[in-house]
Amino acid sequence: MTESVSQRAQTEIGKVRDYSANNYAPLPLVVESAKGAWITDVDGKRYLDCLSAFSSTTFGHAYEPFLEVLRAQTEKISIASRAVYVEGFGDFAESLAKLAGKEMILAMNTGAEANETAIKIARKWGYRVKGVEEGKAKIIGAEGNFHGRTTTMISLSNDEKARADYGPFTPGFELVPFNDAEAIRAAIDEHTVAVILEPIQGEAGVSVPDEGYLQAVREITREHDVLLILDEVQTGFGRTGTTFRFEAEGVDPDLITVAKALGGGIMPVSAVIGDEDVMGVLTPGTHGSTFGGNPLAAAIGKAVVDELATGRWQRHSQELHPVLFDGLRALEGRGVTAVRGAGLWAGVDINPAIGTAHDVCMDLIERGILAKDAKPATLRLAPPFVVTREEIDLLVREFTAAIEARWAAAQERA
Ligand SMILES: *Cc1c(COP(=O)(O)O)cnc(C)c1O
C-alpha cells in the first residue's frame, strides 16, 4: 500500500511524522474531503466510510441540515462562555434531557470530560446525599473499558498500553470482569457510590454483554443505593439501532454520558444527563468548562437531537442491520471467527490464520472501504446512517472478497 501512495500524500505523511507527536498510527491514506458516507483522498480515490470517526460522523459527513445550523449560528454567535446566558442553550438542554428521558444535562466538550464530570458528580452525590465518609468514595468499573484518555480515566482502565508511565493514578476505583453482575455485587461496600459501564464495550471490540447483565447490575445498584453511570459516548445516538443502548436493555441509568455523534460530525460536544436529585449536587463554581455548552455546540447538539427525535434513523439502521450482519455472519468459519454488534455497529473477529485485523483493513482500503482494527484480531465496522442498502451490499461484497482471498491463501499454505 505505502508504495502506491502519491507524492502529495507522502508529503503530508512526512510532515505529520516530523511535526506532530507520534501518538497515533494512522492508516496510510490522506483524506482531503468527505460528503455523506464517502471520503475522498488527495489522489481523488473514494472510500465508503465505515469508520465514521469512531461513531462521531454517525450522520455522515457535511450533513446539510447541520451545515445550515452551523452557518446560521456562526453568523449570530459561536463562543460566549457560560458567564452569560445565550439564547438556545436552554432549548438544547431541554431537548437532550427529554431525548434521554431525564430532567437535566451538564454540557462539556469531549467524551473523557463527560466521564470526568460524571465521576465528580457521583462522588459529590456520595458524600452529600448517600453519606459516604469524606474522601472514601469508591467507583466500580469493568475490565476492558474505555472511558477516555485523561489521567483519571486511565486510572479506571486496565489497558497497560494506555497507562504505562503515566502514574501515579487517581485512587478510588475498582475493576471487575465485564459481563459479571455478581462480581459487581461482591465489590460493593459501604463506600461505593457508583458503577460505571459501557453498555457495549466499543474499544474492546464491540463486546456485547449477555442479555440481562445490565438489568441485573441495575437491580444490584438500586439495592445498595449505588448510582449506575452508563457511558453511551459511542453507543448513543442511534449507533446500536435505538436512540440509546440502555433502552434496548430495558434499564434506567442514573447518569448517562454522551459525546461523539452529539457533535453532528462537525465539532466536539459532550454532556452528562441525569435527574435533579443527582445532578443537583452541583452549585456555581464547583465545576465548569470554558467551551462547554457554547452557542455553536448547543445549536448543533439540538439539531442532532431533533434528527433522532423523529425515529427515522433508528428505523433505517434497524432495517439495514440484518443485511450487514447476515453478510458478515456468512463468513463465520471461513476466515471470520465471530461477529458481534447491534444496529449498524459490528465487531468482526478475524481468524489469525488469515492475518491480522489490520491486514484486512489494508485490503479493504485497496477495495475502497475505510475501516479500522479495534484489536489485533478484531475489526470494527460503523457505517453512517446515511448509508444506503446498495452501499451496505457493496461493503459486504468487498469485505467478503477480501476475507475469501486471504482464506484461500491460508488454505494453500496449510
Ligand atoms: C471515545 C470514547 C470516549 C472518549 O471520548 P473522547 O471524546 O475521545 O474523549 C469515552 N468513552 C467511550 C465509550 C468512547 O468510545
Tab-separated table of C-alpha atoms and ligand atoms in Angstrom:
chain	number	residue	atom	x	y	z
A	1	MET	CA	0.000	0.000	0.000
A	2	THR	CA	2.638	2.520	1.077
A	3	GLU	CA	4.417	2.167	-2.317
A	4	SER	CA	1.288	3.262	-4.145
A	5	VAL	CA	0.897	6.418	-2.028
A	6	SER	CA	1.357	9.503	-4.213
A	7	GLN	CA	3.845	12.310	-3.768
A	8	ARG	CA	1.151	14.606	-2.355
A	9	ALA	CA	0.187	12.008	0.191
A	10	GLN	CA	3.835	11.293	1.043
A	11	THR	CA	4.457	14.991	1.692
A	12	GLU	CA	1.558	15.205	4.159
A	13	ILE	CA	2.506	11.966	5.909
A	14	GLY	CA	6.108	13.154	6.184
A	15	LYS	CA	5.087	16.479	7.710
A	16	VAL	CA	2.854	14.824	10.271
A	17	ARG	CA	5.697	12.486	11.216
A	18	ASP	CA	8.098	15.441	11.530
A	19	TYR	CA	5.907	17.957	13.334
A	20	SER	CA	3.230	16.054	15.248
A	21	ALA	CA	3.837	13.942	18.325
A	22	ASN	CA	3.636	10.328	17.329
A	23	ASN	CA	0.635	9.278	19.447
A	24	TYR	CA	-1.319	7.690	16.570
A	25	ALA	CA	-0.502	5.175	13.847
A	26	PRO	CA	-2.870	6.385	11.080
A	27	LEU	CA	-3.888	4.234	8.149
A	28	PRO	CA	-1.785	5.231	5.121
A	29	LEU	CA	-4.317	7.376	3.334
A	30	VAL	CA	-4.537	11.169	3.270
A	31	VAL	CA	-8.107	12.403	3.310
A	32	GLU	CA	-8.942	15.640	1.580
A	33	SER	CA	-12.726	15.887	1.760
A	34	ALA	CA	-15.869	13.942	2.561
A	35	LYS	CA	-19.586	14.042	1.860
A	36	GLY	CA	-22.226	11.716	3.246
A	37	ALA	CA	-20.893	8.173	3.559
A	38	TRP	CA	-17.892	8.796	1.298
A	39	ILE	CA	-14.371	10.061	1.962
A	40	THR	CA	-12.053	11.247	-0.823
A	41	ASP	CA	-8.258	11.181	-0.535
A	42	VAL	CA	-5.772	13.656	-2.032
A	43	ASP	CA	-5.459	11.483	-5.135
A	44	GLY	CA	-9.193	11.502	-5.759
A	45	LYS	CA	-9.771	7.913	-4.647
A	46	ARG	CA	-13.092	7.416	-2.824
A	47	TYR	CA	-13.750	5.219	0.196
A	48	LEU	CA	-17.008	4.137	1.808
A	49	ASP	CA	-16.523	5.405	5.354
A	50	CYS	CA	-17.162	2.508	7.727
A	51	LEU	CA	-15.069	4.082	10.467
A	52	SER	CA	-17.247	7.182	10.909
A	53	ALA	CA	-14.559	8.753	13.120
A	54	PHE	CA	-15.352	6.202	15.850
A	55	SER	CA	-19.069	6.968	15.513
A	56	SER	CA	-18.652	10.761	15.571
A	57	THR	CA	-19.874	11.173	11.996
A	58	THR	CA	-22.902	8.966	12.504
A	59	PHE	CA	-24.978	11.247	10.244
A	60	GLY	CA	-22.290	11.147	7.577
A	61	HIS	CA	-20.002	13.987	6.572
A	62	ALA	CA	-21.222	17.514	5.850
A	63	TYR	CA	-24.843	16.618	6.602
A	64	GLU	CA	-26.750	19.537	5.072
A	65	PRO	CA	-29.198	20.268	7.947
A	66	PHE	CA	-26.241	20.545	10.342
A	67	LEU	CA	-24.298	22.740	7.921
A	68	GLU	CA	-27.279	25.095	7.765
A	69	VAL	CA	-27.320	25.339	11.554
A	70	LEU	CA	-23.552	25.860	11.561
A	71	ARG	CA	-23.791	28.726	9.061
A	72	ALA	CA	-26.716	30.414	10.781
A	73	GLN	CA	-25.276	30.110	14.295
A	74	THR	CA	-21.768	31.304	13.408
A	75	GLU	CA	-23.388	34.416	11.892
A	76	LYS	CA	-25.007	35.058	15.282
A	77	ILE	CA	-22.542	33.916	17.957
A	78	SER	CA	-20.253	30.907	18.327
A	79	ILE	CA	-18.492	31.215	21.673
A	80	ALA	CA	-19.703	33.089	24.714
A	81	SER	CA	-18.769	31.079	27.851
A	82	ARG	CA	-21.332	30.225	30.472
A	83	ALA	CA	-20.663	33.535	32.245
A	84	VAL	CA	-23.739	34.799	30.386
A	85	TYR	CA	-26.998	33.255	29.207
A	86	VAL	CA	-27.171	32.740	25.438
A	87	GLU	CA	-30.452	32.071	23.674
A	88	GLY	CA	-30.609	28.454	22.527
A	89	PHE	CA	-28.688	26.695	25.290
A	90	GLY	CA	-31.893	26.118	27.232
A	91	ASP	CA	-33.583	24.531	24.208
A	92	PHE	CA	-30.592	22.266	23.672
A	93	ALA	CA	-30.529	21.210	27.333
A	94	GLU	CA	-34.274	20.538	27.364
A	95	SER	CA	-34.262	18.549	24.128
A	96	LEU	CA	-31.288	16.384	25.114
A	97	ALA	CA	-32.631	15.706	28.600
A	98	LYS	CA	-36.019	14.719	27.148
A	99	LEU	CA	-34.461	12.544	24.450
A	100	ALA	CA	-32.865	10.520	27.262
A	101	GLY	CA	-35.962	10.640	29.481
A	102	LYS	CA	-34.124	12.641	32.140
A	103	GLU	CA	-34.502	16.032	33.805
A	104	MET	CA	-31.271	17.895	33.086
A	105	ILE	CA	-27.879	17.919	31.418
A	106	LEU	CA	-24.409	19.297	32.038
A	107	ALA	CA	-22.604	20.234	28.810
A	108	MET	CA	-18.912	19.557	28.218
A	109	ASN	CA	-16.849	19.031	25.053
A	110	THR	CA	-15.272	15.590	24.848
A	111	GLY	CA	-16.195	12.105	25.969
A	112	ALA	CA	-13.414	11.966	28.543
A	113	GLU	CA	-14.624	15.235	30.044
A	114	ALA	CA	-18.190	13.981	30.241
A	115	ASN	CA	-16.950	10.917	32.128
A	116	GLU	CA	-14.739	13.039	34.402
A	117	THR	CA	-17.820	15.110	35.163
A	118	ALA	CA	-19.922	12.039	35.923
A	119	ILE	CA	-17.223	10.784	38.310
A	120	LYS	CA	-17.190	14.137	40.122
A	121	ILE	CA	-20.999	14.252	40.358
A	122	ALA	CA	-21.143	10.663	41.627
A	123	ARG	CA	-18.519	11.306	44.305
A	124	LYS	CA	-20.210	14.507	45.442
A	125	TRP	CA	-23.581	12.753	45.499
A	126	GLY	CA	-21.957	10.021	47.583
A	127	TYR	CA	-20.742	12.481	50.222
A	128	ARG	CA	-23.705	14.872	50.243
A	129	VAL	CA	-26.641	12.550	49.645
A	130	LYS	CA	-25.636	8.977	50.423
A	131	GLY	CA	-23.486	9.988	53.382
A	132	VAL	CA	-20.252	8.218	52.448
A	133	GLU	CA	-17.282	9.134	54.635
A	134	GLU	CA	-15.372	12.105	53.127
A	135	GLY	CA	-12.522	11.084	50.823
A	136	LYS	CA	-13.503	7.389	50.733
A	137	ALA	CA	-15.822	7.204	47.696
A	138	LYS	CA	-15.320	4.108	45.548
A	139	ILE	CA	-16.435	3.643	41.956
A	140	ILE	CA	-16.572	0.228	40.292
A	141	GLY	CA	-15.744	-0.190	36.615
A	142	ALA	CA	-15.351	-3.091	34.195
A	143	GLU	CA	-12.152	-4.616	32.856
A	144	GLY	CA	-11.587	-3.827	29.188
A	145	ASN	CA	-13.344	-0.472	29.471
A	146	PHE	CA	-12.558	2.647	27.501
A	147	HIS	CA	-13.727	5.890	29.090
A	148	GLY	CA	-11.135	8.307	27.665
A	149	ARG	CA	-7.519	9.366	27.973
A	150	THR	CA	-7.333	11.805	30.879
A	151	THR	CA	-5.293	10.840	33.926
A	152	THR	CA	-8.407	9.904	35.889
A	153	MET	CA	-9.971	7.939	33.037
A	154	ILE	CA	-6.825	5.853	32.551
A	155	SER	CA	-6.771	5.323	36.316
A	156	LEU	CA	-10.045	3.495	35.730
A	157	SER	CA	-8.574	1.461	32.851
A	158	ASN	CA	-6.675	-1.834	32.825
A	159	ASP	CA	-5.171	-1.230	29.381
A	160	GLU	CA	-1.443	-1.331	30.125
A	161	LYS	CA	-0.574	0.465	26.892
A	162	ALA	CA	-2.853	3.366	27.828
A	163	ARG	CA	-1.428	3.537	31.389
A	164	ALA	CA	2.307	2.849	31.086
A	165	ASP	CA	4.466	5.630	32.575
A	166	TYR	CA	1.509	7.875	33.397
A	167	GLY	CA	1.169	7.115	37.099
A	168	PRO	CA	0.564	7.915	39.880
A	169	PHE	CA	-3.093	7.233	39.248
A	170	THR	CA	-6.314	8.607	40.705
A	171	PRO	CA	-7.411	6.349	43.575
A	172	GLY	CA	-10.960	5.244	44.318
A	173	PHE	CA	-11.592	2.765	41.507
A	174	GLU	CA	-12.008	-0.992	41.467
A	175	LEU	CA	-12.323	-3.101	38.336
A	176	VAL	CA	-14.300	-6.311	37.983
A	177	PRO	CA	-14.754	-8.558	34.915
A	178	PHE	CA	-17.210	-7.216	32.312
A	179	ASN	CA	-20.435	-9.191	31.895
A	180	ASP	CA	-20.364	-10.470	35.511
A	181	ALA	CA	-23.073	-8.844	37.629
A	182	GLU	CA	-22.256	-10.920	40.715
A	183	ALA	CA	-18.691	-9.578	40.653
A	184	ILE	CA	-20.190	-6.095	40.990
A	185	ARG	CA	-22.322	-7.194	43.940
A	186	ALA	CA	-19.233	-8.655	45.613
A	187	ALA	CA	-17.200	-5.482	45.051
A	188	ILE	CA	-19.805	-3.104	46.512
A	189	ASP	CA	-19.020	-1.903	50.032
A	190	GLU	CA	-20.242	0.952	52.251
A	191	HIS	CA	-18.059	3.436	50.345
A	192	THR	CA	-19.332	2.541	46.880
A	193	VAL	CA	-21.051	5.479	45.171
A	194	ALA	CA	-21.290	4.323	41.551
A	195	VAL	CA	-20.775	1.661	38.926
A	196	ILE	CA	-19.644	2.927	35.508
A	197	LEU	CA	-20.054	0.765	32.399
A	198	GLU	CA	-20.243	0.958	28.651
A	199	PRO	CA	-23.447	-0.903	27.699
A	200	ILE	CA	-21.425	-2.417	24.843
A	201	GLN	CA	-17.638	-2.087	25.102
A	202	GLY	CA	-16.584	-0.402	21.869
A	203	GLU	CA	-12.797	-0.175	22.021
A	204	ALA	CA	-12.719	-3.711	23.427
A	205	GLY	CA	-14.006	-4.841	20.011
A	206	VAL	CA	-17.785	-4.252	20.222
A	207	SER	CA	-18.104	-6.578	23.178
A	208	VAL	CA	-21.824	-7.199	23.782
A	209	PRO	CA	-22.700	-8.488	27.270
A	210	ASP	CA	-25.197	-11.302	27.840
A	211	GLU	CA	-28.874	-10.447	27.842
A	212	GLY	CA	-29.952	-9.419	31.309
A	213	TYR	CA	-26.490	-8.328	32.507
A	214	LEU	CA	-27.292	-4.628	32.641
A	215	GLN	CA	-30.677	-5.294	34.223
A	216	ALA	CA	-29.000	-7.363	36.935
A	217	VAL	CA	-26.459	-4.583	37.511
A	218	ARG	CA	-29.302	-2.079	37.745
A	219	GLU	CA	-31.072	-4.188	40.396
A	220	ILE	CA	-27.897	-4.662	42.420
A	221	THR	CA	-27.000	-0.971	42.307
A	222	ARG	CA	-30.550	0.029	43.346
A	223	GLU	CA	-30.473	-2.432	46.235
A	224	HIS	CA	-27.255	-0.868	47.547
A	225	ASP	CA	-28.079	2.790	46.821
A	226	VAL	CA	-25.285	2.964	44.244
A	227	LEU	CA	-25.523	5.095	41.084
A	228	LEU	CA	-25.391	3.433	37.680
A	229	ILE	CA	-23.448	5.527	35.157
A	230	LEU	CA	-23.700	4.372	31.544
A	231	ASP	CA	-21.048	5.638	29.162
A	232	GLU	CA	-23.009	5.967	25.902
A	233	VAL	CA	-20.303	8.047	24.244
A	234	GLN	CA	-20.014	5.523	21.409
A	235	THR	CA	-23.245	3.514	21.744
A	236	GLY	CA	-25.501	6.578	21.947
A	237	PHE	CA	-27.456	8.486	19.319
A	238	GLY	CA	-28.685	5.527	17.345
A	239	ARG	CA	-25.410	3.709	16.727
A	240	THR	CA	-26.874	0.459	18.081
A	241	GLY	CA	-30.314	0.819	16.447
A	242	THR	CA	-32.102	2.522	19.362
A	243	THR	CA	-31.546	6.125	20.466
A	244	PHE	CA	-29.566	4.874	23.454
A	245	ARG	CA	-28.418	1.353	24.180
A	246	PHE	CA	-29.990	1.412	27.653
A	247	GLU	CA	-33.445	1.457	26.007
A	248	ALA	CA	-32.806	-1.848	24.232
A	249	GLU	CA	-31.546	-3.262	27.547
A	250	GLY	CA	-34.608	-2.032	29.431
A	251	VAL	CA	-32.608	-0.239	32.131
A	252	ASP	CA	-32.870	3.257	33.548
A	253	PRO	CA	-29.393	4.540	34.478
A	254	ASP	CA	-28.843	7.414	36.927
A	255	LEU	CA	-26.278	9.185	34.779
A	256	ILE	CA	-25.606	8.912	31.055
A	257	THR	CA	-22.514	10.297	29.372
A	258	VAL	CA	-22.682	11.213	25.677
A	259	ALA	CA	-20.312	12.784	23.149
A	260	LYS	CA	-19.070	11.735	19.685
A	261	ALA	CA	-22.213	11.764	17.455
A	262	LEU	CA	-23.762	14.577	19.536
A	263	GLY	CA	-21.422	16.923	17.670
A	264	GLY	CA	-23.060	16.063	14.346
A	265	GLY	CA	-19.699	15.252	12.763
A	266	ILE	CA	-18.882	18.946	12.972
A	267	MET	CA	-17.394	19.663	16.382
A	268	PRO	CA	-16.871	18.115	19.813
A	269	VAL	CA	-19.963	18.293	22.031
A	270	SER	CA	-20.494	16.177	25.143
A	271	ALA	CA	-22.791	16.002	28.132
A	272	VAL	CA	-23.799	14.213	31.287
A	273	ILE	CA	-27.534	13.564	31.514
A	274	GLY	CA	-29.416	12.774	34.717
A	275	ASP	CA	-32.162	13.697	37.157
A	276	GLU	CA	-32.200	16.640	39.522
A	277	ASP	CA	-31.757	14.504	42.644
A	278	VAL	CA	-28.230	13.611	41.451
A	279	MET	CA	-27.254	16.480	39.120
A	280	GLY	CA	-28.488	18.952	41.727
A	281	VAL	CA	-25.377	18.416	43.873
A	282	LEU	CA	-23.524	20.830	41.602
A	283	THR	CA	-23.569	24.504	42.574
A	284	PRO	CA	-21.977	27.579	40.928
A	285	GLY	CA	-18.193	27.444	40.903
A	286	THR	CA	-17.897	23.724	41.672
A	287	HIS	CA	-17.438	22.549	38.069
A	288	GLY	CA	-17.204	24.067	34.601
A	289	SER	CA	-15.640	24.333	31.163
A	290	THR	CA	-14.924	27.421	29.054
A	291	PHE	CA	-16.245	25.810	25.882
A	292	GLY	CA	-18.849	23.505	27.451
A	293	GLY	CA	-22.305	24.274	26.089
A	294	ASN	CA	-21.082	27.066	23.814
A	295	PRO	CA	-23.713	28.538	21.471
A	296	LEU	CA	-22.426	26.721	18.394
A	297	ALA	CA	-22.225	23.400	20.230
A	298	ALA	CA	-25.728	23.911	21.613
A	299	ALA	CA	-27.165	24.700	18.173
A	300	ILE	CA	-25.565	21.657	16.564
A	301	GLY	CA	-26.376	19.401	19.508
A	302	LYS	CA	-30.017	20.494	19.307
A	303	ALA	CA	-30.072	19.718	15.572
A	304	VAL	CA	-28.688	16.224	16.266
A	305	VAL	CA	-31.311	15.602	18.935
A	306	ASP	CA	-34.076	16.800	16.573
A	307	GLU	CA	-32.923	14.336	13.877
A	308	LEU	CA	-33.054	11.450	16.358
A	309	ALA	CA	-36.378	12.503	17.826
A	310	THR	CA	-38.040	11.614	14.500
A	311	GLY	CA	-37.009	7.949	14.918
A	312	ARG	CA	-36.386	7.527	11.196
A	313	TRP	CA	-32.620	6.977	11.521
A	314	GLN	CA	-33.102	4.325	14.173
A	315	ARG	CA	-35.590	2.548	11.871
A	316	HIS	CA	-33.223	2.856	8.900
A	317	SER	CA	-30.339	1.336	10.843
A	318	GLN	CA	-32.564	-1.476	12.164
A	319	GLU	CA	-33.657	-2.237	8.601
A	320	LEU	CA	-30.080	-2.406	7.350
A	321	HIS	CA	-28.826	-4.362	10.374
A	322	PRO	CA	-29.729	-7.832	9.010
A	323	VAL	CA	-28.258	-7.010	5.591
A	324	LEU	CA	-24.915	-6.189	7.185
A	325	PHE	CA	-24.926	-8.928	9.818
A	326	ASP	CA	-26.187	-11.755	7.583
A	327	GLY	CA	-23.465	-10.820	5.115
A	328	LEU	CA	-20.747	-10.840	7.769
A	329	ARG	CA	-22.006	-13.973	9.535
A	330	ALA	CA	-21.907	-15.900	6.257
A	331	LEU	CA	-18.105	-15.701	6.614
A	332	GLU	CA	-18.003	-17.363	10.041
A	333	GLY	CA	-15.787	-20.435	9.850
A	334	ARG	CA	-14.125	-19.172	6.653
A	335	GLY	CA	-11.677	-16.581	7.957
A	336	VAL	CA	-14.063	-14.924	10.407
A	337	THR	CA	-14.431	-16.469	13.861
A	338	ALA	CA	-17.205	-14.284	15.336
A	339	VAL	CA	-19.452	-11.329	14.545
A	340	ARG	CA	-20.941	-9.177	17.325
A	341	GLY	CA	-22.855	-5.959	17.478
A	342	ALA	CA	-26.130	-4.105	17.166
A	343	GLY	CA	-27.639	-1.671	14.713
A	344	LEU	CA	-25.024	-0.516	12.225
A	345	TRP	CA	-22.143	-1.394	14.510
A	346	ALA	CA	-20.198	-4.621	14.094
A	347	GLY	CA	-17.133	-6.151	15.689
A	348	VAL	CA	-15.664	-8.868	13.473
A	349	ASP	CA	-13.090	-11.329	14.830
A	350	ILE	CA	-10.557	-12.393	12.208
A	351	ASN	CA	-9.036	-15.879	12.296
A	352	PRO	CA	-5.303	-15.230	12.919
A	353	ALA	CA	-4.539	-17.888	10.293
A	354	ILE	CA	-5.551	-15.420	7.560
A	355	GLY	CA	-3.751	-12.408	9.056
A	356	THR	CA	-4.470	-9.581	11.490
A	357	ALA	CA	-7.438	-7.234	11.558
A	358	HIS	CA	-5.040	-4.533	10.419
A	359	ASP	CA	-4.053	-6.632	7.368
A	360	VAL	CA	-7.739	-6.919	6.478
A	361	CYS	CA	-8.184	-3.138	6.901
A	362	MET	CA	-5.320	-2.590	4.457
A	363	ASP	CA	-7.015	-4.906	1.922
A	364	LEU	CA	-10.274	-3.021	2.434
A	365	ILE	CA	-8.572	0.313	1.763
A	366	GLU	CA	-7.384	-1.097	-1.567
A	367	ARG	CA	-11.020	-2.012	-2.219
A	368	GLY	CA	-12.358	1.429	-1.326
A	369	ILE	CA	-13.655	0.660	2.157
A	370	LEU	CA	-12.391	2.547	5.197
A	371	ALA	CA	-12.439	0.595	8.475
A	372	LYS	CA	-10.123	0.286	11.455
A	373	ASP	CA	-8.969	-2.539	13.672
A	374	ALA	CA	-10.073	-2.284	17.304
A	375	LYS	CA	-7.755	-5.061	18.497
A	376	PRO	CA	-5.153	-7.249	16.730
A	377	ALA	CA	-7.803	-9.817	15.784
A	378	THR	CA	-10.907	-7.592	15.779
A	379	LEU	CA	-12.095	-5.138	13.193
A	380	ARG	CA	-14.896	-2.649	13.759
A	381	LEU	CA	-17.424	-1.537	11.157
A	382	ALA	CA	-19.594	1.535	11.778
A	383	PRO	CA	-21.133	2.921	8.598
A	384	PRO	CA	-23.054	6.202	8.940
A	385	PHE	CA	-26.866	6.438	8.991
A	386	VAL	CA	-26.949	7.986	5.523
A	387	VAL	CA	-25.634	4.736	4.057
A	388	THR	CA	-27.976	3.058	1.561
A	389	ARG	CA	-28.941	-0.570	1.108
A	390	GLU	CA	-26.753	-0.641	-2.037
A	391	GLU	CA	-23.777	0.697	-0.095
A	392	ILE	CA	-24.194	-1.960	2.613
A	393	ASP	CA	-24.316	-4.554	-0.195
A	394	LEU	CA	-21.094	-3.077	-1.544
A	395	LEU	CA	-19.475	-3.235	1.895
A	396	VAL	CA	-20.482	-6.889	2.339
A	397	ARG	CA	-19.281	-7.749	-1.183
A	398	GLU	CA	-15.864	-6.137	-0.741
A	399	PHE	CA	-15.440	-7.474	2.787
A	400	THR	CA	-16.329	-10.972	1.587
A	401	ALA	CA	-13.883	-10.748	-1.321
A	402	ALA	CA	-11.093	-9.564	0.986
A	403	ILE	CA	-11.683	-12.369	3.502
A	404	GLU	CA	-12.114	-15.039	0.802
A	405	ALA	CA	-8.806	-14.113	-0.843
A	406	ARG	CA	-6.983	-14.409	2.486
A	407	TRP	CA	-8.843	-17.631	3.363
A	408	ALA	CA	-7.873	-19.223	0.030
A	409	ALA	CA	-4.232	-18.219	0.534
A	410	ALA	CA	-4.251	-19.648	4.062
A	411	GLN	CA	-5.748	-22.944	2.797
A	412	GLU	CA	-2.977	-23.177	0.199
A	413	ARG	CA	-0.290	-22.617	2.853
A	414	ALA	CA	-1.848	-25.270	5.128
B	1	LIG	C1	-14.408	7.665	22.504
B	1	LIG	C2	-14.899	7.269	23.831
B	1	LIG	C3	-14.634	8.044	24.977
B	1	LIG	C4	-13.711	9.238	24.945
B	1	LIG	O1	-14.185	10.280	24.162
B	1	LIG	P1	-13.177	11.464	23.733
B	1	LIG	O2	-14.081	12.457	23.068
B	1	LIG	O3	-12.159	10.871	22.832
B	1	LIG	O4	-12.590	11.984	24.997
B	1	LIG	C5	-15.203	7.656	26.161
B	1	LIG	N1	-15.980	6.572	26.245
B	1	LIG	C6	-16.266	5.802	25.179
B	1	LIG	C7	-17.158	4.621	25.326
B	1	LIG	C8	-15.717	6.120	23.939
B	1	LIG	O5	-15.955	5.333	22.885
